[in-house]
Amino acid sequence: MDATTLIYIGFLLTGTAVTIKFQPAMAVAIAYLAGIIFLPVSTMTVPDTNHVSADSPYWIMPVALPSVGFLTKASVASLTALCVALFRSAKTFADFRPHWVDIPIFALCLWPMLQLASTDASPDAVQASLYLFVIWGTPWLLARLFFNDRDGQLSFIDAFVGLTLLLAPIALFESWSDARIYQWLYGPHPFADVGIDRYIGHRPLAMFEDGNQYGLWMCCAALMAIWRAKHASVDTHRTARKIVAAILLTLAVASQSVGALVLLAFGAAILLSGPALMWLRKAFVPMALLFALAMSVYLSGVIPLRTIAKETAVGHAIWSGLRASGRGSLSWRIGQDQKALPIIQENLIAGSGQWDWWQPLGGRPWGFILLMVGQFGLIGICLAFSSMLYAMWTRVQPVGQSDHRNRRFSAGDPGLVFAVMMILVMLDALLNAFVILPLLLIAGGLVLPSKGSSPDRPSTSDT
């Protein structure tokens, strides 16, 4: 048994015990988020393949998708949170009532079994399905049980902000040093040096899968802290929360992840501006349709971006401008995606069922969406995100256009933060493989709020 497995077992046992003093929703949030933040990513060994170079780290897959191993920080965090939930509030599970909106997520978890009819699954279909149940199904279920009202959502936000704040010493150290705390604690990290050099100093990694994921996580924490400070119900709490928000905003800016910071600015504009919120409500459906159309065109390869970039003056100028501005990684990511499109199109609808479907390329694409399409097809993508999109849509509709009009979210309700966070994380997943896994808790928490929840009543977290 290797050291990483021992750490996982230790976390599962201690995480269940340590959270005993917290209310169930807070205990579940802490158990899950602490695992995602502080555990080692996985036992990251070179896979047995003839097509992937051991000199490149890009064979490492995001833990949000099943690949060569079952034990990862994501699976251990989910199982720990599930144990905490069963230990602290087993009766809550008996009160759970499935809804049709749950079907797509749980169908995704079964999809590898259905793919057996046309593919040779890798990993084994049973293992892949079980992994998806743990990584996707379990957080979704826990969110439906514990984070579907105001108090539960505030508990999640407070846990996210508080645990992220504990990373401040690591962030400060790694910003000014090229040393990595992860390597001191857990051993080599394949992405330790990828994107480490920034405009000033270095971008921290902490215990995340990738520096890009760290940057987006910090921006999400800062966005939550800013909203929490604005809507704190007690003045003394508001002052403390402003200090926390300022610290996390500083850490987010110091990460120097330009794409994540743009998303942070976009999210803050929606949360803090009434006109921006109204614009989102009016534009949500047209934006979703336009996004679906753009993705369809992109996946079809109708517009040959690589050819345009290499053989036209305009394309060459844009690509050169990106490199000159220090954003050459964007052009590289798009190039990786474009190279993968011919292979994806071979099994575009149902997917290949193979975690390493990209092997003939010698390296994988960089976007999570393409990685999922290659493995599970367009069917898998629709199953994964349709429930989330439905949850967001019902929350941004004006009164009179939603089936949940009596539960409409106001600017001071945490459900709006959840909806905006989902938009940011899903946009980031287009160009980054390492998604923010609490997306599942956030999305599940938006589905069918409990009838007793009220957007404007005081929270027990603030009283």
Coordinates of C-alpha atoms in Angstrom, one line a residue:
M1 CA 0.0 0.0 0.0
D2 CA 1.5 3.3 -1.1
A3 CA 1.7 6.5 1.0
T4 CA -1.1 8.2 -1.0
T5 CA -3.5 5.4 -0.2
L6 CA -2.6 5.6 3.5
I7 CA -3.3 9.4 3.4
Y8 CA -6.7 8.7 1.8
I9 CA -7.6 6.2 4.4
G10 CA -6.5 8.5 7.2
F11 CA -8.6 11.3 5.8
L12 CA -11.7 9.2 5.5
L13 CA -11.4 8.2 9.1
T14 CA -10.4 11.5 10.6
G15 CA -12.7 13.6 8.4
T16 CA -15.7 11.7 9.6
A17 CA -14.6 12.2 13.3
V18 CA -13.5 15.8 13.2
T19 CA -16.8 17.1 11.7
I20 CA -18.9 15.8 14.6
K21 CA -19.2 19.2 16.2
F22 CA -20.7 20.9 13.2
Q23 CA -24.3 21.0 11.9
P24 CA -24.9 18.3 9.2
A25 CA -24.8 20.7 6.2
M26 CA -21.6 22.4 7.4
A27 CA -20.0 19.0 8.3
V28 CA -20.7 17.6 4.8
A29 CA -19.3 20.8 3.1
I30 CA -16.1 20.7 5.2
A31 CA -15.5 17.0 4.6
Y32 CA -15.9 17.3 0.9
L33 CA -14.1 20.7 0.3
A34 CA -11.2 19.8 2.7
G35 CA -10.6 16.7 0.7
I36 CA -10.6 18.6 -2.6
I37 CA -8.3 21.3 -1.3
F38 CA -5.8 19.5 0.8
L39 CA -5.5 15.8 -0.4
P40 CA -2.9 14.6 -2.9
V41 CA -4.4 14.5 -6.4
S42 CA -3.8 10.7 -7.0
T43 CA -1.1 8.2 -7.4
M44 CA 0.2 9.8 -10.6
T45 CA 2.2 7.1 -12.3
V46 CA 3.0 6.8 -16.0
P47 CA 0.3 4.7 -17.7
D48 CA 1.2 1.6 -19.6
T49 CA 1.0 2.8 -23.2
N50 CA 3.2 3.0 -26.3
H51 CA 1.8 6.2 -27.5
V52 CA 2.3 8.7 -24.6
S53 CA 5.7 10.0 -23.7
A54 CA 6.7 9.8 -20.1
D55 CA 8.6 13.1 -20.6
S56 CA 5.3 15.0 -20.9
P57 CA 2.8 15.4 -18.1
Y58 CA -0.2 15.7 -20.4
W59 CA -1.2 12.1 -20.1
I60 CA -2.4 12.9 -16.6
M61 CA -6.2 13.1 -16.8
P62 CA -8.5 15.3 -14.6
V63 CA -9.9 13.4 -11.7
A64 CA -13.4 14.4 -12.7
L65 CA -13.3 11.6 -15.4
P66 CA -12.6 7.9 -14.9
S67 CA -9.2 6.8 -16.1
V68 CA -6.5 4.4 -14.9
G69 CA -7.1 4.7 -11.1
F70 CA -10.2 4.7 -8.8
L71 CA -8.7 6.3 -5.7
T72 CA -8.3 10.0 -6.3
K73 CA -8.8 13.1 -4.1
A74 CA -12.2 13.5 -5.7
S75 CA -13.4 9.9 -4.9
V76 CA -12.1 10.0 -1.4
A77 CA -13.6 13.5 -0.7
S78 CA -17.0 12.3 -2.0
L79 CA -16.9 9.1 0.1
T80 CA -15.9 11.0 3.2
A81 CA -18.7 13.5 2.8
L82 CA -21.1 10.6 2.2
C83 CA -19.9 8.9 5.4
V84 CA -20.3 12.2 7.3
A85 CA -23.8 12.6 6.0
L86 CA -24.9 9.1 6.9
F87 CA -23.3 9.4 10.4
R88 CA -24.7 12.8 11.2
S89 CA -28.1 12.7 9.5
A90 CA -29.1 9.3 8.1
K91 CA -32.8 10.2 8.4
T92 CA -32.3 12.9 5.7
F93 CA -31.7 10.2 3.1
A94 CA -35.1 8.6 4.0
D95 CA -36.8 11.9 3.2
F96 CA -35.2 12.2 -0.3
R97 CA -37.7 12.3 -3.1
P98 CA -36.2 11.8 -6.6
H99 CA -37.3 14.2 -9.4
W100 CA -37.1 14.0 -13.1
V101 CA -34.3 16.6 -13.1
D102 CA -32.1 14.0 -11.3
I103 CA -32.4 11.5 -14.2
P104 CA -29.7 12.9 -16.5
I105 CA -26.9 12.9 -13.8
F106 CA -27.6 9.4 -12.7
A107 CA -28.0 8.3 -16.4
L108 CA -24.5 9.7 -17.0
C109 CA -23.2 7.4 -14.2
L110 CA -24.7 4.4 -16.0
W111 CA -23.6 5.5 -19.5
P112 CA -20.3 3.5 -19.5
M113 CA -22.4 0.3 -19.0
L114 CA -24.6 1.2 -22.0
Q115 CA -21.5 2.0 -24.1
L116 CA -20.5 -1.7 -23.9
A117 CA -22.7 -2.5 -26.8
S118 CA -20.4 -0.7 -29.2
T119 CA -17.1 -0.2 -27.6
D120 CA -14.4 -1.9 -25.6
A121 CA -14.4 0.1 -22.4
S122 CA -11.2 1.4 -20.8
P123 CA -11.3 1.5 -17.9
D124 CA -13.7 -1.4 -17.4
A125 CA -17.3 -0.3 -17.8
V126 CA -18.2 -1.3 -14.2
Q127 CA -15.3 0.6 -12.8
A128 CA -16.0 3.7 -14.9
S129 CA -19.7 3.7 -13.9
L130 CA -18.9 3.2 -10.2
Y131 CA -16.4 6.1 -10.4
L132 CA -18.9 8.4 -12.0
F133 CA -21.4 7.5 -9.3
V134 CA -18.9 8.4 -6.6
I135 CA -17.6 11.6 -8.4
W136 CA -20.8 12.9 -10.0
G137 CA -23.7 11.1 -8.4
T138 CA -22.7 11.4 -4.8
P139 CA -22.1 15.1 -4.7
W140 CA -25.3 15.8 -6.6
L141 CA -27.2 13.7 -4.1
L142 CA -25.6 15.3 -1.1
A143 CA -26.4 18.8 -2.5
R144 CA -30.0 17.8 -3.1
L145 CA -30.2 16.8 0.6
F146 CA -28.2 19.4 2.4
F147 CA -27.6 22.5 0.2
N148 CA -31.1 23.2 -1.3
D149 CA -32.1 25.9 1.1
R150 CA -30.6 29.2 2.3
D151 CA -28.9 27.9 5.4
G152 CA -27.3 24.9 3.6
Q153 CA -26.0 27.1 0.8
L154 CA -24.6 29.6 3.3
S155 CA -22.9 26.8 5.1
F156 CA -21.3 25.7 1.8
I157 CA -20.1 29.2 1.0
D158 CA -18.7 29.7 4.5
A159 CA -16.8 26.4 4.3
F160 CA -15.5 27.2 0.8
V161 CA -14.3 30.6 1.8
G162 CA -12.9 29.5 5.2
L163 CA -11.0 26.5 4.0
T164 CA -9.6 28.5 1.1
L165 CA -8.4 31.2 3.5
L166 CA -6.2 28.5 5.1
L167 CA -4.2 28.4 1.8
A168 CA -2.9 32.0 2.3
P169 CA 0.5 31.0 3.8
I170 CA 1.1 28.5 1.0
A171 CA 0.0 31.1 -1.6
L172 CA 2.3 33.7 -0.2
F173 CA 5.3 31.3 -0.1
E174 CA 4.8 29.8 -3.6
S175 CA 4.2 33.3 -5.1
W176 CA 7.8 34.3 -4.3
S177 CA 9.5 30.9 -4.6
D178 CA 9.6 28.2 -7.3
A179 CA 9.4 25.5 -4.6
R180 CA 6.2 23.5 -4.3
I181 CA 4.6 22.5 -1.0
Y182 CA 2.9 19.6 -2.7
Q183 CA 6.2 18.0 -3.6
W184 CA 7.5 18.4 0.0
L185 CA 4.3 16.7 1.4
Y186 CA 3.2 14.2 -1.3
G187 CA 6.0 13.8 -3.8
P188 CA 6.4 14.8 -7.5
H189 CA 3.6 16.6 -9.2
P190 CA 3.6 16.4 -13.1
F191 CA 2.2 19.9 -13.5
A192 CA 4.4 21.6 -10.8
D193 CA 6.3 23.7 -13.3
V194 CA 3.6 24.2 -16.0
G195 CA 2.7 27.9 -16.1
I196 CA 4.6 28.6 -13.0
D197 CA 6.3 31.8 -14.2
R198 CA 4.0 34.7 -14.3
Y199 CA 4.2 38.5 -14.9
I200 CA 5.4 39.0 -11.3
G201 CA 6.9 36.1 -9.4
H202 CA 5.2 32.7 -9.7
R203 CA 1.7 31.2 -9.7
P204 CA 1.1 29.0 -6.7
L205 CA -0.1 25.4 -7.1
A206 CA -0.9 24.4 -3.5
M207 CA -2.5 20.9 -3.6
F208 CA -4.5 21.4 -6.7
E209 CA -4.4 19.4 -10.0
D210 CA -3.0 22.3 -12.0
G211 CA -2.1 26.0 -11.6
N212 CA -5.0 27.0 -13.8
Q213 CA -7.3 25.2 -11.4
Y214 CA -5.8 27.0 -8.4
G215 CA -6.3 30.3 -10.1
L216 CA -10.0 29.6 -10.8
W217 CA -10.6 28.3 -7.3
M218 CA -9.1 31.4 -5.8
C219 CA -11.3 33.6 -8.0
C220 CA -14.4 31.6 -7.1
A221 CA -13.6 31.9 -3.3
A222 CA -13.1 35.7 -3.7
L223 CA -16.4 36.0 -5.5
M224 CA -18.2 34.1 -2.8
A225 CA -16.5 36.2 -0.1
I226 CA -17.4 39.5 -1.8
W227 CA -21.0 38.5 -2.0
R228 CA -21.0 37.3 1.6
A229 CA -19.5 40.6 2.8
K230 CA -22.1 42.6 1.0
H231 CA -25.1 40.7 2.3
A232 CA -24.0 39.9 5.8
S233 CA -26.9 40.6 8.1
V234 CA -24.9 41.8 11.1
D235 CA -22.5 44.8 11.0
T236 CA -19.8 43.2 13.0
H237 CA -19.9 40.2 10.7
R238 CA -19.8 42.5 7.7
T239 CA -16.5 44.1 8.8
A240 CA -14.9 40.7 9.3
R241 CA -16.2 39.4 6.0
K242 CA -14.9 42.5 4.2
I243 CA -11.4 41.7 5.5
V244 CA -11.7 38.1 4.4
A245 CA -12.9 39.2 1.0
A246 CA -10.0 41.6 0.6
I247 CA -7.5 38.8 1.5
L248 CA -9.0 36.4 -1.0
L249 CA -9.3 39.0 -3.7
T250 CA -5.6 39.8 -3.2
L251 CA -4.7 36.1 -3.5
A252 CA -6.9 35.8 -6.6
V253 CA -5.1 38.7 -8.3
A254 CA -1.7 37.3 -7.2
S255 CA -2.5 34.0 -9.0
Q256 CA -2.2 36.0 -12.2
S257 CA -4.5 33.6 -14.0
V258 CA -5.8 36.1 -16.6
G259 CA -8.8 34.0 -17.8
A260 CA -10.0 33.3 -14.2
L261 CA -9.7 37.0 -13.3
V262 CA -11.8 37.9 -16.3
L263 CA -14.4 35.4 -15.2
L264 CA -14.2 36.9 -11.7
A265 CA -14.9 40.4 -13.0
F266 CA -17.8 39.1 -15.0
G267 CA -19.3 37.3 -12.0
A268 CA -18.8 40.3 -9.7
A269 CA -20.5 42.5 -12.2
I270 CA -23.6 40.3 -12.2
L271 CA -23.7 39.8 -8.4
L272 CA -23.1 43.5 -7.5
S273 CA -25.0 45.2 -10.3
G274 CA -28.8 45.2 -10.7
P275 CA -28.7 46.1 -14.4
A276 CA -26.2 43.3 -15.0
L277 CA -28.5 40.8 -13.2
M278 CA -31.4 41.9 -15.3
W279 CA -29.3 41.5 -18.5
L280 CA -28.4 38.0 -17.5
R281 CA -32.1 37.1 -17.0
K282 CA -33.0 38.4 -20.4
A283 CA -30.0 37.0 -22.2
F284 CA -29.6 33.6 -20.6
V285 CA -31.6 31.5 -23.1
P286 CA -30.2 33.3 -26.2
M287 CA -26.7 32.9 -24.8
A288 CA -27.2 29.2 -24.1
L289 CA -28.5 28.6 -27.6
L290 CA -25.7 30.6 -29.2
F291 CA -23.2 28.7 -27.0
A292 CA -24.7 25.3 -28.1
L293 CA -24.5 26.4 -31.8
A294 CA -20.9 27.6 -31.4
M295 CA -19.9 24.3 -29.8
S296 CA -21.6 22.3 -32.6
V297 CA -19.7 24.3 -35.2
Y298 CA -16.4 23.9 -33.3
L299 CA -16.8 20.2 -32.9
S300 CA -17.8 19.7 -36.5
G301 CA -14.5 21.2 -37.7
V302 CA -16.4 23.2 -40.3
I303 CA -14.3 26.2 -39.5
P304 CA -10.6 25.1 -39.8
L305 CA -9.1 27.3 -37.1
R306 CA -5.6 25.8 -37.5
T307 CA -5.6 26.4 -41.2
I308 CA -6.9 29.9 -40.8
A309 CA -4.2 30.7 -38.3
K310 CA -1.4 29.3 -40.4
E311 CA -2.4 30.3 -43.9
T312 CA -4.2 33.6 -43.6
A313 CA -2.8 37.0 -42.7
V314 CA -5.6 37.8 -40.2
G315 CA -5.2 34.4 -38.4
H316 CA -1.4 34.7 -38.3
A317 CA -1.7 38.3 -36.9
I318 CA -4.1 37.1 -34.1
W319 CA -1.9 34.2 -33.2
S320 CA 1.2 36.3 -33.1
G321 CA -0.6 38.9 -31.0
L322 CA -1.6 36.3 -28.4
R323 CA 2.0 35.2 -28.1
A324 CA 3.3 38.7 -27.9
S325 CA 0.9 39.5 -25.1
G326 CA 2.0 36.5 -23.1
R327 CA -1.2 34.6 -23.9
G328 CA 0.4 32.0 -26.1
S329 CA -1.0 29.2 -24.0
L330 CA -4.5 30.1 -25.4
S331 CA -3.4 29.5 -29.0
W332 CA -1.7 26.3 -27.9
R333 CA -4.8 25.0 -26.2
I334 CA -7.0 25.7 -29.2
G335 CA -4.4 24.0 -31.4
Q336 CA -4.5 20.9 -29.2
D337 CA -8.2 20.8 -29.4
Q338 CA -8.2 21.2 -33.2
K339 CA -5.8 18.3 -33.6
A340 CA -8.2 16.1 -31.6
L341 CA -11.3 16.9 -33.6
P342 CA -10.9 14.2 -36.3
I343 CA -10.6 11.5 -33.7
I344 CA -13.6 12.8 -31.7
Q345 CA -15.7 12.8 -34.8
E346 CA -15.3 9.1 -35.3
N347 CA -17.4 8.5 -32.2
L348 CA -19.1 11.9 -31.8
I349 CA -22.5 10.8 -30.6
A350 CA -21.8 7.9 -28.2
G351 CA -18.2 8.4 -27.4
S352 CA -15.3 6.0 -27.6
G353 CA -15.6 4.6 -24.0
Q354 CA -11.8 5.0 -23.8
W355 CA -10.1 7.3 -21.3
D356 CA -7.1 7.5 -23.6
W357 CA -8.9 7.9 -26.9
W358 CA -6.4 10.6 -27.8
Q359 CA -3.4 8.3 -27.8
P360 CA -2.7 8.5 -31.6
L361 CA -2.0 12.2 -31.1
G362 CA 0.7 11.6 -28.5
G363 CA -1.0 14.1 -26.2
R364 CA -4.5 15.0 -25.2
P365 CA -6.6 18.1 -25.8
W366 CA -6.7 20.6 -23.0
G367 CA -10.4 21.3 -22.7
F368 CA -12.6 19.3 -20.3
I369 CA -15.5 19.4 -22.7
L370 CA -13.5 17.8 -25.5
L371 CA -12.1 15.2 -23.1
M372 CA -15.6 14.2 -22.1
V373 CA -17.0 14.2 -25.6
G374 CA -14.1 11.9 -26.7
Q375 CA -14.9 9.5 -23.9
F376 CA -18.6 9.7 -23.6
G377 CA -19.8 11.5 -26.7
L378 CA -22.4 14.2 -27.1
I379 CA -24.8 12.0 -25.2
G380 CA -22.5 12.1 -22.2
I381 CA -22.2 15.9 -22.4
C382 CA -25.9 16.3 -22.6
L383 CA -26.4 14.0 -19.6
A384 CA -23.7 15.8 -17.6
F385 CA -24.9 19.3 -18.0
S386 CA -28.6 19.4 -18.9
S387 CA -29.7 19.2 -15.2
M388 CA -27.3 22.0 -14.4
L389 CA -28.5 24.2 -17.2
Y390 CA -32.1 23.6 -16.2
A391 CA -31.3 24.6 -12.6
M392 CA -29.6 27.8 -13.7
W393 CA -32.4 28.7 -16.0
T394 CA -35.1 28.4 -13.4
R395 CA -33.1 30.6 -11.0
V396 CA -32.5 33.5 -13.4
Q397 CA -36.0 33.9 -14.7
P398 CA -38.1 36.9 -13.7
V399 CA -41.4 36.4 -11.8
G400 CA -44.0 35.0 -14.1
Q401 CA -41.6 33.0 -16.3
S402 CA -40.6 30.3 -13.9
D403 CA -42.3 27.3 -12.5
H404 CA -40.7 28.2 -9.2
R405 CA -41.9 31.8 -9.1
N406 CA -42.7 31.6 -5.3
R407 CA -39.0 30.6 -4.8
R408 CA -37.4 33.2 -7.0
F409 CA -33.9 34.1 -6.0
S410 CA -33.1 37.8 -5.1
A411 CA -29.7 39.5 -5.3
G412 CA -29.3 38.7 -1.6
D413 CA -29.9 34.9 -1.9
P414 CA -27.0 32.5 -2.1
G415 CA -28.7 30.6 -4.9
L416 CA -27.7 33.5 -7.2
V417 CA -24.1 33.0 -6.3
F418 CA -24.4 29.3 -7.1
A419 CA -25.9 30.1 -10.5
V420 CA -23.1 32.6 -11.4
M421 CA -20.5 30.2 -10.2
M422 CA -21.8 27.5 -12.4
I423 CA -21.6 29.8 -15.4
L424 CA -17.9 30.7 -14.6
V425 CA -16.8 27.1 -14.1
M426 CA -18.5 25.8 -17.2
L427 CA -17.0 28.5 -19.3
D428 CA -13.6 27.7 -17.9
A429 CA -14.0 24.0 -18.7
L430 CA -13.9 24.9 -22.4
L431 CA -10.1 25.5 -22.3
N432 CA -9.1 23.8 -19.0
A433 CA -9.3 20.2 -18.1
F434 CA -9.1 20.6 -14.4
V435 CA -12.6 21.7 -13.4
I436 CA -13.8 22.9 -10.0
L437 CA -15.4 19.7 -8.7
P438 CA -17.7 21.4 -6.2
L439 CA -19.6 22.4 -9.3
L440 CA -21.7 19.3 -8.6
L441 CA -22.6 20.4 -5.1
I442 CA -23.4 23.9 -6.4
A443 CA -25.6 22.6 -9.2
G444 CA -27.4 20.1 -7.1
G445 CA -28.1 22.8 -4.5
L446 CA -30.1 24.8 -7.1
V447 CA -32.5 22.1 -7.9
L448 CA -36.0 22.3 -6.3
P449 CA -35.3 24.4 -3.1
S450 CA -37.1 23.1 -0.1
K451 CA -40.5 24.8 0.4
G452 CA -39.5 26.2 3.8
S453 CA -36.6 28.2 2.4
S454 CA -36.9 31.9 2.0
P455 CA -34.4 34.1 0.2
D456 CA -34.8 37.0 2.5
R457 CA -35.0 35.6 6.0
P458 CA -32.0 35.9 8.4
S459 CA -29.6 33.0 8.2
T460 CA -28.5 31.0 11.2
S461 CA -25.0 31.5 9.9
D462 CA -25.3 35.2 10.7
T463 CA -27.3 35.2 13.8

